[in-house]
Short mmCIF file of C-alpha atoms and ligand atoms in Angstrom, two decimals:
data_model
loop_
_atom_site.label_atom_id
_atom_site.label_comp_id
_atom_site.label_asym_id
_atom_site.label_seq_id
_atom_site.Cartn_x
_atom_site.Cartn_y
_atom_site.Cartn_z
CA MET G 1 55.16 111.78 56.36
CA PHE G 2 57.16 109.53 58.89
CA PRO G 3 59.74 108.31 59.04
CA GLU G 4 61.49 111.35 57.94
CA LEU G 5 64.93 110.25 58.76
CA ARG G 6 65.85 106.76 57.69
CA MET G 7 68.79 105.44 59.77
CA ARG G 8 68.65 102.30 57.75
CA ARG G 9 70.04 103.99 54.72
CA LEU G 10 73.55 103.77 56.05
CA ARG G 11 73.38 100.13 57.18
CA SER G 12 74.05 98.08 54.19
CA GLY G 13 76.88 97.30 51.83
CA LYS G 14 79.97 99.41 51.53
CA ILE G 15 78.38 102.26 53.20
CA ARG G 16 78.12 100.39 56.48
CA ASP G 17 81.82 100.04 56.30
CA LEU G 18 82.23 103.58 55.64
CA VAL G 19 80.46 104.79 58.66
CA ARG G 20 81.91 102.35 61.16
CA GLU G 21 83.22 104.28 64.16
CA THR G 22 85.35 101.78 65.93
CA SER G 23 87.77 99.30 64.66
CA ILE G 24 90.06 96.64 65.97
CA SER G 25 93.48 96.07 64.68
CA VAL G 26 96.14 93.41 65.66
CA ASN G 27 98.13 96.42 66.96
CA ASP G 28 95.72 96.53 69.78
CA LEU G 29 96.47 93.04 71.14
CA ILE G 30 98.50 91.90 73.90
CA TYR G 31 98.87 88.06 74.10
CA PRO G 32 99.09 86.43 77.80
CA MET G 33 101.42 83.46 78.12
CA PHE G 34 101.88 81.00 80.92
CA VAL G 35 105.26 79.58 81.58
CA ASP G 36 105.73 76.69 83.81
CA GLU G 37 109.28 75.58 84.88
CA THR G 38 108.04 72.15 86.29
CA ILE G 39 106.97 70.75 83.09
CA ASP G 40 108.80 69.73 79.70
CA SER G 41 105.91 69.36 77.39
CA VAL G 42 103.03 71.60 76.54
CA GLN G 43 100.06 71.30 78.81
CA ARG G 44 96.40 72.03 77.89
CA THR G 45 94.14 73.68 80.54
CA ALA G 46 90.79 72.57 81.51
CA SER G 47 89.16 75.72 82.35
CA MET G 48 90.46 77.75 79.39
CA PRO G 49 90.24 75.86 76.07
CA GLY G 50 93.04 76.65 73.79
CA VAL G 51 95.33 78.18 76.52
CA GLU G 52 98.31 76.21 77.26
CA ARG G 53 101.00 76.09 80.02
CA LEU G 54 104.36 76.06 78.23
CA PRO G 55 107.64 74.64 79.35
CA LEU G 56 110.60 76.90 79.14
CA ASN G 57 111.79 75.27 75.93
CA LYS G 58 108.61 76.23 73.96
CA VAL G 59 107.94 79.75 74.92
CA ALA G 60 110.10 81.18 72.13
CA ASP G 61 108.27 79.00 69.61
CA ASP G 62 104.85 80.29 70.83
CA ALA G 63 106.01 83.89 71.07
CA LYS G 64 107.14 83.39 67.49
CA GLU G 65 103.70 82.23 66.40
CA ALA G 66 102.15 85.36 67.91
CA ALA G 67 104.78 87.52 66.17
CA ASP G 68 104.17 85.83 62.95
CA LEU G 69 100.41 86.74 63.24
CA GLY G 70 101.45 90.40 63.63
CA ILE G 71 100.79 90.49 67.50
CA PRO G 72 103.04 93.39 68.73
CA ALA G 73 103.23 92.50 72.60
CA LEU G 74 102.79 89.49 74.90
CA ILE G 75 102.49 89.39 78.91
CA LEU G 76 104.23 86.69 80.84
CA PHE G 77 103.09 84.91 83.85
CA GLY G 78 105.22 82.35 85.69
CA ILE G 79 104.59 79.08 87.46
CA PRO G 80 107.60 78.31 89.53
CA ALA G 81 108.86 75.01 91.08
CA GLN G 82 109.18 76.45 94.55
CA LYS G 83 106.68 78.53 96.41
CA ASP G 84 107.44 80.11 99.88
CA GLU G 85 105.98 82.60 102.28
CA GLN G 86 107.81 85.58 100.65
CA GLY G 87 107.46 84.39 97.17
CA SER G 88 111.19 84.45 96.51
CA SER G 89 111.17 82.62 93.05
CA ALA G 90 109.70 85.85 91.69
CA TRP G 91 113.01 87.88 91.59
CA GLY G 92 115.86 85.39 91.05
CA ASP G 93 117.84 85.96 87.82
CA GLU G 94 117.54 82.16 87.13
CA ASP G 95 113.74 81.99 87.99
CA VAL G 96 111.08 81.15 85.48
CA VAL G 97 109.99 84.54 84.10
CA GLN G 98 113.55 85.79 83.84
CA LYS G 99 114.50 82.68 81.96
CA ALA G 100 111.52 82.93 79.76
CA VAL G 101 112.01 86.51 78.89
CA ARG G 102 115.58 85.64 77.70
CA GLU G 103 114.35 82.96 75.49
CA ILE G 104 111.86 85.13 73.84
CA LYS G 105 114.21 88.19 73.49
CA SER G 106 116.94 86.00 71.98
CA GLU G 107 114.61 84.58 69.47
CA LEU G 108 112.64 87.78 68.62
CA GLY G 109 114.59 90.82 69.73
CA ARG G 110 112.54 93.85 68.81
CA ASP G 111 110.07 91.97 66.96
CA MET G 112 108.02 91.37 70.13
CA LEU G 113 107.42 93.68 73.15
CA VAL G 114 107.82 91.51 76.27
CA ILE G 115 105.91 92.51 79.22
CA THR G 116 105.97 90.83 82.59
CA ASP G 117 103.28 90.64 85.11
CA VAL G 118 104.82 91.75 88.36
CA CYS G 119 102.99 90.23 91.34
CA LEU G 120 103.74 87.72 94.11
CA CYS G 121 100.61 85.52 94.06
CA GLU G 122 102.06 82.89 91.90
CA TYR G 123 105.15 82.67 93.86
CA THR G 124 103.70 82.63 97.43
CA ASP G 125 102.78 79.23 99.23
CA HIS G 126 99.57 81.28 100.54
CA GLY G 127 98.54 82.59 97.27
CA HIS G 128 98.26 86.19 98.23
CA CYS G 129 99.68 89.18 96.34
CA GLY G 130 101.92 90.32 99.09
CA MET G 131 103.59 89.34 102.56
CA ILE G 132 101.24 88.17 105.26
CA ASP G 133 100.81 88.21 108.90
CA ARG G 134 99.40 84.67 109.30
CA GLU G 135 98.16 85.10 112.83
CA LYS G 136 96.11 88.24 112.04
CA GLY G 137 95.23 86.88 108.45
CA GLU G 138 96.45 90.20 107.01
CA ILE G 139 98.29 91.09 103.79
CA LEU G 140 100.97 93.62 104.58
CA ASN G 141 101.38 96.53 102.16
CA ASP G 142 104.77 98.25 102.91
CA PRO G 143 106.80 95.12 103.32
CA THR G 144 105.59 93.87 99.94
CA LEU G 145 106.86 97.01 98.04
CA PRO G 146 110.59 96.41 98.07
CA LEU G 147 109.90 92.74 96.77
CA LEU G 148 108.00 94.12 93.97
CA GLY G 149 110.68 96.47 93.21
CA LYS G 150 113.26 93.84 93.20
CA THR G 151 111.07 91.62 90.83
CA ALA G 152 110.49 94.45 88.36
CA VAL G 153 114.32 95.12 88.28
CA SER G 154 115.11 91.41 87.71
CA HIS G 155 112.63 91.22 84.90
CA SER G 156 114.14 94.32 83.37
CA LYS G 157 117.69 92.83 83.73
CA ALA G 158 116.54 89.85 81.82
CA GLY G 159 115.35 92.07 78.99
CA ALA G 160 111.74 92.82 79.79
CA ASP G 161 110.48 95.78 77.65
CA MET G 162 107.78 96.77 80.23
CA VAL G 163 106.62 95.73 83.70
CA ALA G 164 102.95 95.25 84.82
CA PRO G 165 102.47 95.32 88.50
CA SER G 166 99.21 93.62 89.31
CA GLY G 167 99.10 93.26 93.06
CA MET G 168 96.89 96.25 94.15
CA MET G 169 99.50 97.25 96.92
CA ASP G 170 99.26 101.03 97.72
CA GLY G 171 102.57 102.74 96.46
CA MET G 172 103.59 99.86 94.20
CA ILE G 173 104.04 101.92 91.20
CA GLY G 174 106.25 104.63 93.10
CA ALA G 175 108.31 101.79 94.60
CA ILE G 176 108.75 100.20 91.24
CA ARG G 177 109.58 103.35 89.52
CA SER G 178 112.16 104.17 92.08
CA ALA G 179 113.69 100.81 92.02
CA LEU G 180 113.92 100.81 88.16
CA ASP G 181 115.47 104.22 88.05
CA GLU G 182 117.90 103.30 90.72
CA ASN G 183 119.04 100.46 88.58
CA ASN G 184 119.43 102.41 85.38
CA PHE G 185 116.18 101.16 83.84
CA LYS G 186 114.67 104.58 83.39
CA ASP G 187 113.28 103.84 80.15
CA ILE G 188 111.31 100.83 81.16
CA PRO G 189 107.74 101.78 81.01
CA ILE G 190 105.13 100.67 83.74
CA MET G 191 101.74 99.41 82.75
CA SER G 192 99.82 99.53 85.94
CA TYR G 193 96.76 97.36 86.79
CA ALA G 194 95.38 100.53 88.31
CA ALA G 195 91.80 99.64 88.64
CA LYS G 196 91.75 95.96 89.52
CA TYR G 197 88.45 94.69 90.76
CA SER G 198 88.03 91.87 93.22
CA SER G 199 86.35 89.70 90.71
CA SER G 200 84.82 86.11 90.27
CA PHE G 201 85.90 86.32 86.55
CA TYR G 202 89.54 85.53 87.57
CA GLY G 203 88.47 81.96 88.48
CA PRO G 204 89.89 80.14 85.47
CA PHE G 205 93.25 81.98 85.76
CA ARG G 206 93.86 81.03 89.25
CA ASP G 207 93.45 77.50 88.15
CA VAL G 208 95.72 77.78 85.14
CA ALA G 209 98.45 79.84 87.01
CA ASP G 210 98.00 77.63 90.07
CA SER G 211 97.52 80.88 92.18
CA GLY G 212 94.66 80.21 94.33
CA CYS G 213 94.24 81.58 97.83
CA CYS G 214 94.36 79.32 100.85
CA PHE G 215 92.91 81.62 103.31
CA GLY G 216 90.66 84.42 102.80
CA ASP G 217 90.24 86.19 99.36
CA ARG G 218 91.68 89.14 97.79
CA SER G 219 88.85 91.63 98.69
CA ALA G 220 91.16 93.41 101.10
CA TYR G 221 93.27 94.88 98.45
CA GLN G 222 91.36 94.45 95.24
CA MET G 223 88.66 96.94 94.41
CA ASP G 224 84.87 96.73 95.28
CA PRO G 225 82.80 96.04 91.92
CA ALA G 226 80.35 98.46 93.38
CA ASN G 227 82.75 101.50 93.06
CA SER G 228 83.49 103.62 90.11
CA ASN G 229 84.67 107.05 91.65
CA GLU G 230 87.31 104.94 93.67
CA ALA G 231 88.78 103.77 90.30
CA LEU G 232 89.33 107.29 89.22
CA ARG G 233 91.26 107.87 92.49
CA GLU G 234 93.37 104.78 91.95
CA VAL G 235 94.30 105.74 88.33
CA GLU G 236 95.15 109.21 89.53
CA LEU G 237 97.41 108.01 92.20
CA ASP G 238 99.15 105.71 89.79
CA ILE G 239 99.62 108.36 87.34
CA MET G 240 101.30 110.54 90.01
CA GLU G 241 103.51 107.68 90.92
CA GLY G 242 104.75 107.23 87.40
CA ALA G 243 102.47 104.82 85.61
CA ASP G 244 102.82 105.22 81.84
CA ILE G 245 99.68 103.07 80.96
CA VAL G 246 96.68 102.45 83.10
CA MET G 247 94.86 99.32 82.99
CA VAL G 248 91.13 98.30 83.88
CA LYS G 249 90.52 94.70 84.89
CA PRO G 250 88.24 92.78 84.10
CA ALA G 251 87.00 94.47 80.88
CA LEU G 252 83.53 93.68 79.87
CA PRO G 253 81.53 94.03 83.17
CA TYR G 254 83.48 97.25 83.66
CA LEU G 255 83.23 99.03 80.38
CA ASP G 256 81.70 102.19 82.18
CA ILE G 257 85.06 102.25 84.19
CA ILE G 258 87.09 102.07 80.91
CA TYR G 259 85.09 104.95 79.55
CA ARG G 260 85.42 107.15 82.55
CA ILE G 261 89.07 106.66 82.85
CA LYS G 262 89.86 107.32 79.24
CA THR G 263 87.57 110.40 79.19
CA GLU G 264 89.01 111.77 82.47
CA PHE G 265 92.67 111.22 81.95
CA GLY G 266 93.36 110.71 78.35
CA MET G 267 96.07 108.20 79.12
CA PRO G 268 97.01 105.24 77.20
CA THR G 269 94.53 102.83 78.65
CA ALA G 270 94.58 99.08 78.56
CA ALA G 271 91.67 96.60 79.39
CA TYR G 272 92.14 93.04 80.47
CA ASN G 273 89.70 90.78 78.91
CA VAL G 274 90.15 88.17 81.70
CA SER G 275 90.06 84.49 81.96
CA GLY G 276 86.17 84.14 83.10
CA GLU G 277 85.26 86.36 80.15
CA PHE G 278 87.10 84.19 77.79
CA ALA G 279 85.82 80.76 79.34
CA MET G 280 82.24 81.95 79.20
CA ILE G 281 82.37 82.40 75.52
CA LYS G 282 84.33 79.30 75.07
CA ALA G 283 81.89 77.21 77.17
CA ALA G 284 78.82 78.86 75.40
CA ALA G 285 80.37 78.13 72.02
CA GLN G 286 81.13 74.53 72.94
CA ASN G 287 77.47 73.98 73.56
CA GLY G 288 76.56 75.55 70.46
CA TRP G 289 74.84 78.34 72.15
CA LEU G 290 76.46 81.31 70.41
CA ASP G 291 78.91 81.95 67.69
CA GLU G 292 82.47 81.90 69.12
CA LYS G 293 84.11 84.17 66.50
CA GLN G 294 81.43 86.71 66.49
CA ALA G 295 81.18 86.92 70.22
CA MET G 296 84.89 87.26 70.36
CA TYR G 297 84.87 90.16 67.90
CA GLU G 298 82.02 91.85 69.51
CA SER G 299 83.59 91.62 72.93
CA LEU G 300 86.84 93.08 71.78
CA LEU G 301 85.34 95.67 69.74
CA SER G 302 83.08 96.80 72.68
CA ILE G 303 86.23 97.07 74.72
CA LYS G 304 87.63 99.32 72.27
CA ARG G 305 84.50 101.40 71.81
CA ALA G 306 84.50 101.98 75.46
CA GLY G 307 87.96 103.70 75.18
CA ALA G 308 90.53 101.18 75.55
CA ASP G 309 93.66 101.52 73.40
CA MET G 310 94.90 98.14 74.08
CA ILE G 311 93.45 94.80 75.07
CA LEU G 312 95.03 91.86 76.90
CA SER G 313 93.19 88.89 75.80
CA TYR G 314 93.34 85.14 75.45
CA PHE G 315 91.55 85.60 72.05
CA ALA G 316 94.64 87.52 70.82
CA LYS G 317 95.88 84.84 68.38
CA ASP G 318 92.32 84.04 67.34
CA MET G 319 91.38 87.71 66.65
CA ALA G 320 94.66 88.12 64.90
CA ARG G 321 93.94 85.21 62.62
CA MET G 322 90.50 86.47 62.10
CA LEU G 323 91.92 89.93 61.12
CA LYS G 324 94.21 88.56 58.50
C1 LIG D 401 97.77 88.46 89.46
C2 LIG D 401 96.86 88.41 88.26
C3 LIG D 401 95.62 87.79 88.31
C4 LIG D 401 95.26 87.84 87.04
C5 LIG D 401 96.23 88.71 86.29
N1 LIG D 401 97.29 89.00 87.13
C6 LIG D 401 94.92 87.03 89.22
C7 LIG D 401 94.21 87.55 90.37
O1 LIG D 401 94.24 88.80 90.75
O2 LIG D 401 93.71 86.59 91.13
C8 LIG D 401 94.04 87.28 86.42
C9 LIG D 401 93.85 87.40 84.84
C10 LIG D 401 92.58 86.70 84.47
O3 LIG D 401 91.77 86.26 85.03
O4 LIG D 401 92.72 86.29 83.35
N2 LIG D 401 99.12 88.10 89.36
#
């Protein structure tokens, strides 16, 4: 008599397409870009094949390429000429991200949603995401908040459509929301890196963005990978402080967190398919150990299946090409 039920009936041909539960669309993708004000030609990166550091005069072209592929949004990371203890090149009107935003917006206008990463680690000479007490080797939470507020305001002034604070300082969403509101940017949404784990998978990014730490690590403010309930508390706080979109980062090792957050809050939820997740697939593919396109598709699809509405990924352009 058995098998009575034949699951295989639905697995081939068009019927397989018909019963597919999850899909990925170009509208789910956010393309990360690195803009470096110290260079004047495009630079390849060693740890992230295909990811480039762009000079200011090339950002608009690259953003246009993404727009032509149908990608709706990008996120900008800046590499400044000057770093100092406070990270003061993060918030000047003539600093790297502000200039890049203006370049892209003047080329693309409403055809591209420009998001800016709001953090100090690329701008501080010590590489931490906030102010520090050098003697104690501590990262100072509260003195960092107004600096993040100022940075978000300067990005908005330059024309950014959304800001994305990634520094994991307590109260940063509230501080940024107030700063934006006081400066007449009530309609600029905040995408919070709400559950950001202290992860080894950021390694290639720190090399590309030149944002390594020179003392200690970031475990005093980024989350312990062992914790899951804590992620819900982080997200809840950020929602109370005014986050419009909440993010989980990294993505693949944290699919359970994405699932719990989406289920619990029903908020627009983003996931960051980080540099290490990208580099692993690239390296394995270069060795002929797996099929890069299939691994990319399966990864991004899994992140959506877990509950993410949108994905920040270095595969954005490749995925968009595959979907065409
Ligand atoms: C902090 C920031 C980081 C990433 C995005 N924003 C680095 C960090 O926390 O060390 C990592 C992204 C990636 O690995 O792709 N500004």
